Amino acid sequence: MRLIIISNRLPVTAVASGDTFTFKQSIGGLATGLNAYLRSFTAAGSEYLWVGWPGATIKANDEANVSEQLQRFNCHPIFITETMMEKFNEGFCNKTLWPNFHYFTSYYSYEEEQWATYKKVNELFCEKIKDILKPGDTVWIHDYHLLLLPQLLRDKIADLTIGFFLHIPFPSYEIFQILPKKCRNEILQGMLGADLIGFHTCEYSQHFKKSVRRLLGYEPHMDYFNTQKRLIHINTYPMGVDYHHIQKIAQATTASTKQQLLGVNQEIKTILSIDRLDYTKGIPNRLLSYEKFLQENPKWHRKVVLVLLVAPSREGVSHYRKMKKYIDELAGCINGKFGDIKWMPIIYQYRSFTQEQLTELYAISDVALVTPLRDGMNLIAKEYVSSRIDGKGVLILSEAAGAAKELVDAIIINPNCTEEIAAAIKQALEMPEDEQESRIAMMQSQLESSDVTRWGSNIINELQLIKNKQTALTGDFSKPENIVQHMKEHKVSGKKLLLLDYDGTLTPYVADPKQAIPSSELLTILSSIAADENSRVVIVSGRDRETLEQWLGDLNIDLVAEHGVWIRENNAWRLSKHLLKTWEPHVINIFEKFVGKLPGTFIERKDFSIAWHYRNADAEEGKQLAKELANHLLRLSARGDVRILFGNKVVEAMCSGIGKDIAARQFVERENYSVILAMGDDVTDEDMFRVLPEKAFTVKIGSEVTSARFRVPEQSDALRILSNFIP
């Protein structure tokens, strides 16, 4: 197996030095975490490549040289100009997506040119990957920089195995919809190009599914989306850390004292705060909370220090420059207010640190203060707990970090509440050692059992499983030409019966049912087939007879309206049976109340059935109201005089004792047909499929579970099958 990892940045950064280049390890949770997984991946005999930006603008005449050198690290670079990178990364990624996905709407901005550049960069990635792919490769795409890439690759290679993982939060629908319509819809469609989409927490998964349901109309089934083309798995995979490697580093760390590292006495308690410079990390709130703690607890003066480490990040973005200035001023103010010649309450450094340096700092820190305002996961919290080989230490953790869902034995706080954080600092500093050891032991057990290697293995393994499920669902004869070939192989000749659903089968669904007029292509196909004296065409629909007569009445075919209430043969309509409508006033009253509950819903009245449609309404609310409506209708259906059908965004009440199955059986039993073809897309068509002879060629349009023998992904495939019946 060959794995192609794709991310915005390569794990190796190219550094220009005159006319030559040197290469250093990239700093960041993604590169560090994936490298740990890849060690176990390659140890099992597998191969991987990594595609991404090399971290610097490379001149055109140096690209070949840099590419060749990077291949030593299994890396394939994407070269992006400085201007394009500014609009892509500093622009759309960090000024539009980052604040939107982290709920900082006041920092959000959108520019059309930046969106166009974002799309262009995703296309550059697509072209590069397409050139290096081999049959059987598995592609694993990472993070918000490449949200469009899965579908771009899917358009190029339909059967490619694609996984996608989002390392930041996915926002609620109400926040996500702040993005322009064309932008947000393309993002969702782009992500759905993957076979498996992973998130850190269930909350983010639910937010994504809700946005897809509301904006694209796809209904999730548990952890899956069944689109017309594929089954897509949505799941939660909390990213872990390289637990045993961190413990090994901690054990090998020199027994440096606080005096050596920080210049403070061993007796002084140390609170560690490590973060990138970012407004999502809540650093100012952290400082204000520490200030409040010092105000309320003078007994801790000269007995505690806050080690505030801030790694440079996005210094070209104005919000970040302003925040850096504010943090500098706030730290200086607190030191000036409480400090003296012998003691400064804050030790502040603005620089980057290696994993070894961080682990040494973890080892000497009594408390870790991790209080982001919003964070996808936060691996610092997990690294701190993993490094505590002495079993002591206290983690104060924001409830808004993904890690809080796992590290429940930390002191969990609201990062917006300075009172809570100040109280948590006091609790942490005064926590008895036996309680510390108990909490650390519980959290370490959790981290050891779900480390980063298991995280990566679970995702890749489930990616293979979903591909197997897709194959099982689509079946061996998913292509229209294969179905037709299968018929020919079985020597299908003689009289033929075609039982065809209308909406979603012969025509696509449209917002207004009145606009689902048959195309000239469809009319030509039906007319040509009906001209063959050995072929009988029957349209079996839920439509009313007036509409079917208007649209198809001139053709030499039979029509079934209202799921079998009315049947037209030899140009004459008849009722299939005597029906009573005593239930009708009650149902109309209920339906009218539900129309009032949700804008966009409407009632369709037929001779012997009534339908409540929610295809034009909010998809999520419509689905919930449909369940509520079903409960109201249960009492009526229990009496036996009314039947309730649940179709594609419609709930229909009709007289009992009728259905597509009953109507279809009437046609089947009249003659000895050598070929029976039935096609439909809805749950109402399943009744028809089930009553037909085993030799019948039953075809489901779409990927839902079906009793049909064959399945095709799209409505247009139905016409391709029918065209083969033209004599």
XYZ file of C-alpha atoms in Angstrom, residues 53 56-58 79-90 117:
17
model
C 4.320 23.697 0.232
C 9.366 29.310 1.231
C 8.935 30.961 -2.149
C 11.265 29.177 -4.576
C 5.476 25.767 -5.619
C 3.326 28.817 -4.941
C 4.286 32.412 -5.686
C 4.619 34.889 -2.844
C 1.633 36.926 -4.070
C -0.548 33.844 -4.397
C 0.497 32.538 -0.969
C -0.386 35.872 0.612
C -3.913 35.780 -0.825
C -4.306 32.069 -0.121
C -2.794 31.525 3.322
C -2.748 34.959 4.933
C -6.863 32.260 -5.191
